[in-house]
Short mmCIF file of C-alpha atoms and ligand atoms in Angstrom, two decimals:
data_model
loop_
_atom_site.label_atom_id
_atom_site.label_comp_id
_atom_site.label_asym_id
_atom_site.label_seq_id
_atom_site.Cartn_x
_atom_site.Cartn_y
_atom_site.Cartn_z
CA MET A 1388 93.01 104.51 122.19
CA PRO A 1389 90.82 106.90 124.49
CA ALA A 1390 92.23 106.43 127.85
CA ASP A 1391 88.67 106.66 129.39
CA VAL A 1392 88.03 103.20 127.42
CA VAL A 1393 91.55 101.40 128.16
CA ALA A 1394 90.66 102.12 131.99
CA ASP A 1395 87.04 100.83 131.38
CA ARG A 1396 88.08 97.65 129.90
CA ALA A 1397 91.46 96.97 132.04
CA ALA A 1398 89.61 94.34 133.91
CA ASP A 1399 88.80 92.40 130.81
CA GLY A 1400 91.81 92.73 129.12
CA PRO A 1401 92.76 95.48 126.46
CA VAL A 1402 90.40 97.36 123.54
CA VAL A 1403 90.95 95.65 120.23
CA ASP A 1404 90.77 99.42 118.09
CA LEU A 1405 89.95 98.52 114.52
CA ARG A 1406 88.74 102.18 114.07
CA SER A 1407 91.28 103.00 111.61
CA ASP A 1408 94.47 101.91 109.96
CA THR A 1409 95.90 104.97 110.95
CA LEU A 1410 96.40 104.26 114.65
CA THR A 1411 99.63 102.28 113.87
CA ARG A 1412 101.90 103.37 116.15
CA PRO A 1413 105.82 103.40 115.36
CA THR A 1414 107.71 99.84 115.52
CA GLU A 1415 110.96 100.20 117.64
CA ALA A 1416 112.41 99.40 114.46
CA MET A 1417 111.17 102.20 112.64
CA ARG A 1418 112.04 104.45 115.61
CA ARG A 1419 115.33 103.69 115.63
CA ALA A 1420 115.60 104.12 111.71
CA MET A 1421 113.64 107.41 112.53
CA ALA A 1422 117.09 108.06 115.11
CA GLY A 1423 119.37 107.47 112.80
CA ALA A 1424 118.08 109.04 109.32
CA GLU A 1425 120.44 111.69 107.31
CA VAL A 1426 118.65 115.14 107.11
CA GLY A 1427 119.07 118.77 105.56
CA ASP A 1428 116.61 121.19 105.10
CA ASP A 1429 114.23 119.73 102.43
CA VAL A 1430 112.48 123.20 101.21
CA TYR A 1431 115.83 123.68 99.99
CA GLY A 1432 115.91 120.29 98.57
CA GLU A 1433 118.95 119.35 100.46
CA ASP A 1434 117.21 116.61 102.64
CA PRO A 1435 118.59 112.80 101.32
CA THR A 1436 116.99 110.57 103.29
CA VAL A 1437 113.68 112.65 101.28
CA ARG A 1438 115.00 112.18 98.10
CA ARG A 1439 115.60 108.97 98.66
CA LEU A 1440 111.68 108.38 99.39
CA GLU A 1441 110.57 110.21 96.61
CA GLU A 1442 112.80 108.43 94.18
CA ARG A 1443 112.04 105.01 95.73
CA VAL A 1444 108.09 105.68 95.29
CA ALA A 1445 107.99 107.32 91.79
CA GLU A 1446 110.26 104.40 90.76
CA LEU A 1447 107.47 101.97 92.18
CA LEU A 1448 104.97 103.46 90.61
CA GLY A 1449 106.62 103.93 87.17
CA HIS A 1450 106.67 107.67 87.11
CA GLU A 1451 108.95 110.61 86.76
CA ALA A 1452 108.83 112.00 90.14
CA ALA A 1453 107.41 112.31 93.67
CA LEU A 1454 106.65 114.53 96.21
CA PHE A 1455 106.39 113.90 100.01
CA CYS A 1456 103.69 115.75 101.64
CA PRO A 1457 102.16 115.85 105.64
CA THR A 1458 99.04 114.15 104.92
CA GLY A 1459 97.08 111.94 101.63
CA SER A 1460 94.53 114.88 101.85
CA MET A 1461 97.26 117.12 100.89
CA ALA A 1462 98.66 114.70 98.48
CA ASN A 1463 94.87 114.57 96.47
CA VAL A 1464 94.67 118.25 96.70
CA LEU A 1465 97.98 118.72 94.58
CA ALA A 1466 97.69 115.96 92.38
CA LEU A 1467 94.45 116.70 91.41
CA ARG A 1468 95.05 120.45 90.76
CA THR A 1469 97.71 118.98 88.34
CA VAL A 1470 94.72 118.13 85.63
CA VAL A 1471 92.04 120.34 86.75
CA GLY A 1472 91.85 124.04 86.83
CA VAL A 1473 89.55 126.38 88.25
CA GLY A 1474 85.81 125.97 87.82
CA GLN A 1475 86.52 122.58 86.39
CA GLU A 1476 85.67 119.18 86.96
CA VAL A 1477 86.40 115.98 88.17
CA LEU A 1478 84.37 113.13 87.60
CA CYS A 1479 84.29 110.82 90.36
CA GLU A 1480 82.83 108.17 92.06
CA ALA A 1481 80.03 108.90 95.12
CA GLN A 1482 81.62 107.86 97.89
CA ALA A 1483 85.20 108.72 97.11
CA HIS A 1484 87.30 110.58 99.69
CA VAL A 1485 88.18 113.34 97.65
CA ALA A 1486 84.26 113.91 97.61
CA ARG A 1487 83.37 112.71 101.16
CA ALA A 1488 86.15 113.56 103.99
CA GLU A 1489 88.61 116.08 102.86
CA LEU A 1490 86.35 118.74 103.85
CA GLY A 1491 85.88 120.39 100.15
CA ALA A 1492 89.59 120.78 100.35
CA HIS A 1493 89.68 120.54 96.41
CA GLY A 1494 86.85 123.49 96.01
CA ALA A 1495 88.47 125.52 99.16
CA TYR A 1496 91.86 125.39 97.61
CA THR A 1497 91.54 124.69 93.62
CA GLY A 1498 88.51 125.89 92.63
CA LEU A 1499 87.14 123.00 91.33
CA THR A 1500 83.85 121.27 91.27
CA MET A 1501 83.02 117.39 91.58
CA ARG A 1502 80.37 115.14 89.85
CA THR A 1503 79.94 111.72 90.54
CA TRP A 1504 78.49 108.23 89.58
CA SER A 1505 77.27 105.87 92.20
CA HIS A 1506 79.16 101.92 91.96
CA PRO A 1507 78.27 99.32 94.37
CA THR A 1508 81.85 98.42 95.45
CA GLY A 1509 83.17 102.08 94.90
CA GLY A 1510 84.04 100.69 91.12
CA VAL A 1511 83.91 102.35 87.72
CA ASP A 1512 81.08 102.74 85.65
CA LEU A 1513 82.45 103.79 82.57
CA ASP A 1514 78.50 103.84 81.19
CA ALA A 1515 78.09 106.59 83.72
CA VAL A 1516 81.22 108.13 82.93
CA ALA A 1517 80.40 108.51 79.32
CA SER A 1518 77.08 110.24 79.45
CA MET A 1519 78.35 112.62 82.34
CA PHE A 1520 81.42 113.17 80.32
CA ALA A 1521 81.56 116.97 79.22
CA PRO A 1522 84.96 117.71 78.28
CA ASP A 1523 83.28 120.69 75.88
CA LEU A 1524 79.62 121.28 75.82
CA GLY A 1525 80.13 125.33 75.52
CA PRO A 1526 80.10 128.13 77.64
CA PHE A 1527 77.03 127.14 79.71
CA PHE A 1528 78.66 123.88 81.23
CA VAL A 1529 81.53 123.14 83.60
CA ARG A 1530 84.07 121.68 81.81
CA THR A 1531 84.94 117.80 82.77
CA THR A 1532 89.25 117.44 82.67
CA ALA A 1533 89.57 114.65 84.67
CA ILE A 1534 88.28 111.69 86.28
CA ALA A 1535 89.38 110.05 89.62
CA VAL A 1536 89.61 106.60 90.85
CA GLU A 1537 90.05 105.24 94.44
CA ASN A 1538 91.92 102.15 94.83
CA THR A 1539 91.49 100.28 97.33
CA HIS A 1540 88.19 102.06 98.22
CA ASN A 1541 87.51 103.07 101.34
CA PHE A 1542 84.21 104.02 102.48
CA ALA A 1543 82.89 100.63 99.89
CA GLY A 1544 84.54 98.31 101.94
CA GLY A 1545 88.54 97.67 100.87
CA THR A 1546 87.73 97.15 97.27
CA VAL A 1547 89.77 96.30 94.98
CA VAL A 1548 89.14 98.04 91.63
CA PRO A 1549 89.53 95.54 88.57
CA LEU A 1550 92.32 96.46 86.64
CA ALA A 1551 90.44 95.81 83.74
CA ASP A 1552 87.91 98.45 84.54
CA ILE A 1553 90.71 101.11 85.55
CA GLU A 1554 92.66 100.13 81.65
CA ALA A 1555 89.05 101.09 79.93
CA LEU A 1556 88.70 104.25 82.16
CA THR A 1557 91.84 105.01 81.02
CA ALA A 1558 91.77 104.08 77.36
CA PHE A 1559 88.53 106.31 77.40
CA ALA A 1560 89.89 109.41 79.25
CA ARG A 1561 93.28 109.36 76.69
CA ALA A 1562 91.16 108.91 73.93
CA ASN A 1563 89.17 111.91 75.06
CA GLY A 1564 92.04 113.89 76.21
CA VAL A 1565 91.54 114.01 79.82
CA GLY A 1566 93.59 113.13 82.79
CA VAL A 1567 93.27 110.43 85.66
CA HIS A 1568 94.04 110.81 89.12
CA LEU A 1569 94.52 107.64 91.41
CA ASP A 1570 93.87 108.14 94.86
CA GLY A 1571 96.04 105.12 96.25
CA ALA A 1572 95.57 105.94 99.45
CA ARG A 1573 95.74 102.20 100.09
CA ILE A 1574 97.46 100.93 96.42
CA PHE A 1575 99.44 99.12 98.47
CA ASN A 1576 96.80 96.97 99.59
CA ALA A 1577 95.02 96.14 96.09
CA HIS A 1578 98.71 95.07 94.92
CA VAL A 1579 99.03 92.42 97.85
CA ALA A 1580 95.35 91.60 97.36
CA THR A 1581 96.23 90.95 93.71
CA GLY A 1582 99.54 91.02 92.59
CA VAL A 1583 99.26 93.01 90.36
CA PRO A 1584 102.62 95.10 89.92
CA LEU A 1585 102.15 99.13 91.61
CA ALA A 1586 103.79 100.35 87.82
CA THR A 1587 101.10 98.81 86.16
CA TYR A 1588 98.44 100.46 88.60
CA GLY A 1589 100.90 103.95 88.17
CA GLY A 1590 100.85 103.56 84.21
CA LEU A 1591 97.58 103.48 84.05
CA VAL A 1592 96.94 107.44 85.67
CA ASP A 1593 99.22 110.97 84.94
CA VAL A 1594 99.22 111.46 89.00
CA ALA A 1595 98.45 109.52 92.30
CA ALA A 1596 98.45 109.90 95.47
CA VAL A 1597 99.69 107.20 97.90
CA CYS A 1598 100.09 107.10 101.86
CA LEU A 1599 102.33 105.37 104.07
CA SER A 1600 100.79 106.35 107.16
CA LYS A 1601 97.71 103.96 106.78
CA GLY A 1602 98.53 100.13 106.25
CA LEU A 1603 102.24 100.91 105.81
CA GLY A 1604 102.41 102.18 109.37
CA ALA A 1605 104.16 104.99 109.13
CA PRO A 1606 103.35 107.79 111.92
CA VAL A 1607 103.26 110.63 108.83
CA GLY A 1608 103.54 110.58 105.11
CA SER A 1609 102.24 110.65 101.82
CA LEU A 1610 103.28 111.24 98.28
CA VAL A 1611 101.97 112.70 95.30
CA VAL A 1612 103.68 110.85 91.86
CA GLY A 1613 103.54 111.66 88.56
CA SER A 1614 105.52 113.54 85.36
CA ALA A 1615 108.41 115.88 86.29
CA ASP A 1616 106.65 119.02 85.28
CA ALA A 1617 103.89 117.69 87.35
CA ILE A 1618 106.04 117.18 90.68
CA THR A 1619 107.30 121.04 90.45
CA GLU A 1620 104.39 122.62 89.90
CA SER A 1621 102.80 120.27 93.27
CA ARG A 1622 106.12 121.37 94.94
CA VAL A 1623 105.61 124.88 94.26
CA TRP A 1624 102.09 124.87 95.55
CA ARG A 1625 102.62 122.32 98.57
CA LYS A 1626 104.68 125.50 100.58
CA ARG A 1627 102.29 127.83 99.47
CA MET A 1628 99.94 125.62 101.23
CA GLY A 1629 101.96 126.07 103.80
CA GLY A 1630 103.43 122.08 103.85
CA GLY A 1631 106.80 122.94 103.00
CA MET A 1632 108.76 121.02 106.17
CA ARG A 1633 112.48 121.34 106.62
CA GLN A 1634 114.75 117.79 108.24
CA VAL A 1635 112.06 115.88 107.36
CA GLY A 1636 113.97 113.02 106.65
CA VAL A 1637 113.03 111.35 110.32
CA LEU A 1638 109.57 110.77 108.87
CA ALA A 1639 110.37 109.78 105.09
CA ALA A 1640 113.02 107.29 106.97
CA ALA A 1641 109.66 106.01 108.94
CA GLY A 1642 108.46 105.20 105.59
CA LEU A 1643 111.40 103.71 103.55
CA HIS A 1644 111.56 101.65 106.66
CA ALA A 1645 107.86 100.89 105.97
CA LEU A 1646 108.54 100.12 102.38
CA ASP A 1647 111.14 98.04 103.49
CA HIS A 1648 109.48 95.60 106.03
CA HIS A 1649 105.83 96.47 106.09
CA VAL A 1650 104.12 95.52 102.61
CA GLU A 1651 104.49 91.62 102.66
CA ARG A 1652 102.69 91.94 105.48
CA LEU A 1653 99.85 93.25 104.26
CA ALA A 1654 98.13 90.09 103.22
CA ASP A 1655 97.80 89.31 107.47
CA ASP A 1656 95.90 92.07 108.04
CA HIS A 1657 93.74 90.86 105.25
CA ALA A 1658 93.00 87.60 106.33
CA HIS A 1659 92.34 88.72 109.48
CA ALA A 1660 89.80 91.64 107.70
CA ARG A 1661 88.10 87.98 106.72
CA LEU A 1662 88.00 86.38 109.86
CA LEU A 1663 86.39 89.50 111.22
CA ALA A 1664 83.93 89.72 108.41
CA GLU A 1665 82.80 85.89 108.80
CA ALA A 1666 81.77 86.60 113.04
CA TRP A 1667 80.31 90.32 112.04
CA GLY A 1668 77.77 89.14 109.38
CA VAL A 1669 79.59 89.44 105.91
CA ASP A 1670 80.79 87.51 103.61
CA PRO A 1671 84.21 87.01 103.66
CA ALA A 1672 84.58 86.71 100.13
CA GLY A 1673 83.34 89.96 99.36
CA VAL A 1674 86.33 91.29 101.68
CA ALA A 1675 89.62 92.07 99.36
CA THR A 1676 92.06 94.09 101.72
CA ASN A 1677 91.48 95.15 105.32
CA ILE A 1678 88.40 97.15 105.70
CA VAL A 1679 84.87 95.65 106.69
CA VAL A 1680 81.60 97.65 105.88
CA ARG A 1681 78.47 96.50 107.41
CA ASP A 1682 75.08 97.84 106.92
CA VAL A 1683 72.84 98.38 110.72
CA PRO A 1684 69.89 100.31 111.60
CA ASP A 1685 71.34 102.24 113.88
CA ALA A 1686 75.43 102.87 113.10
CA PRO A 1687 76.19 104.80 116.48
CA ALA A 1688 74.27 102.30 118.63
CA HIS A 1689 76.05 99.16 116.95
CA VAL A 1690 79.55 101.45 117.62
CA ALA A 1691 78.53 101.96 121.27
CA ALA A 1692 77.65 98.47 121.89
CA ALA A 1693 81.01 97.35 120.28
CA ARG A 1694 82.88 99.54 122.65
CA GLU A 1695 80.78 98.33 125.46
CA ALA A 1696 82.38 95.13 124.93
CA GLY A 1697 85.72 96.06 124.14
CA VAL A 1698 85.95 96.86 120.33
CA LEU A 1699 86.48 100.05 118.43
CA VAL A 1700 84.70 100.43 115.37
CA SER A 1701 84.01 103.42 113.54
CA ALA A 1702 80.29 104.80 112.20
CA VAL A 1703 81.10 105.93 108.37
CA GLY A 1704 77.63 106.78 107.40
CA ALA A 1705 74.40 106.80 109.37
CA ARG A 1706 73.85 103.42 108.65
CA THR A 1707 76.97 101.86 107.94
CA VAL A 1708 80.04 100.96 110.47
CA ARG A 1709 83.39 99.91 109.15
CA LEU A 1710 85.90 97.96 110.81
CA VAL A 1711 89.84 98.22 109.40
CA THR A 1712 92.60 95.90 110.56
CA HIS A 1713 96.01 97.23 110.81
CA LEU A 1714 99.70 96.64 111.98
CA ASP A 1715 99.13 97.03 115.85
CA VAL A 1716 95.73 94.07 115.77
CA THR A 1717 97.72 90.42 115.99
CA ARG A 1718 96.50 87.24 115.17
CA ALA A 1719 95.26 86.99 118.70
CA ASP A 1720 93.81 90.78 119.19
CA ALA A 1721 91.56 89.83 115.42
CA GLU A 1722 90.39 86.48 117.46
CA ARG A 1723 89.40 87.86 120.56
CA ALA A 1724 87.55 90.84 118.38
CA ALA A 1725 85.66 88.42 116.16
CA ARG A 1726 84.21 86.15 119.78
CA VAL A 1727 82.84 90.09 120.77
CA LEU A 1728 81.77 91.05 116.96
CA ALA A 1729 80.01 87.65 116.88
CA THR A 1730 78.12 88.38 120.15
CA LEU A 1731 76.48 91.71 118.73
C1 LIG B 386 93.29 108.06 104.40
C2 LIG B 386 92.92 108.56 103.29
C3 LIG B 386 93.04 109.68 102.16
C4 LIG B 386 94.56 110.57 103.17
O1 LIG B 386 93.75 111.17 104.44
P1 LIG B 386 95.07 111.87 105.18
O2 LIG B 386 93.92 111.40 106.54
O3 LIG B 386 95.00 112.98 104.88
O4 LIG B 386 95.85 111.48 105.47
C5 LIG B 386 93.10 109.68 101.06
N1 LIG B 386 92.33 108.98 100.57
C6 LIG B 386 91.64 107.55 101.02
C7 LIG B 386 90.70 106.41 100.26
C8 LIG B 386 91.84 107.40 102.47
O5 LIG B 386 91.57 106.42 103.13
#
């Protein structure tokens, strides 16, 4: 957390940092796993720890292959470009991370365009998709070649997209010959919240991106999963984008450790988020995982007031604030932050 905030708060105890689940620091046990990792040059395909991680994540999601990437944004870019070409479009929800928070990477690198539907909890509006859908309306219209879904949905507040809605979307896409991409940065949260197997989520899409550096607590790392062909192509594009990494088994080891030790505990983050929601005036029944969003009259002012009281949250819109629970937030931290948020 920012040093000035730490200094400010030194007198009243440490700050609780709820800005993002990317803020976690590797645990001692994770650092030991990293230090002991067997490594090789991964651009030569010779890092055994990376290979183990890629095989494990592919199998968990029920796909043929996976590719280790430095970030979820790169994983989304690589994944989407396997189903959408230059000058073609993907349909997605209006608050999707791929549309809002990847700084135009998909347009800049792939040359694709996006059209969006809006859904109050970031879910699927199949009616809207069906009416926007334009796989071949002649040479005047951008061709739709894929549909993307985000699960859990970040800016909608960690909402889980109902399985039946994804099934219906996939049935529609398959009947019409277009691809489906899953931005599964927090698919492990969805899995823990619902009990739906990861392979069930994975089996409904052509390609997906998953993150180890969010609630799972790894310092770095995301993967693209898909068919062997999609991953072979993504490996070439990852190198082209400057993302070929060498003895990166030290990071893959953190990911493997996270998969062994930090999946089931996501349930604690979800319980902490409900506790915080209640204190913050948000109905905990609407909090499915580790994110709470709340509308306020002035988001930067709310963030500043919370910070003053020792709790860091973030503005994700002019009138929307967000808090995120994670591995480095204990029950005691959550209770302390709840007492602060209740006073705002
Ligand atoms: C965090 C996140 C990503 C990837 O972010 P990086 O910071 O690039 O790793 C992708 N999608 C969603 C929904 C996210 O929350």
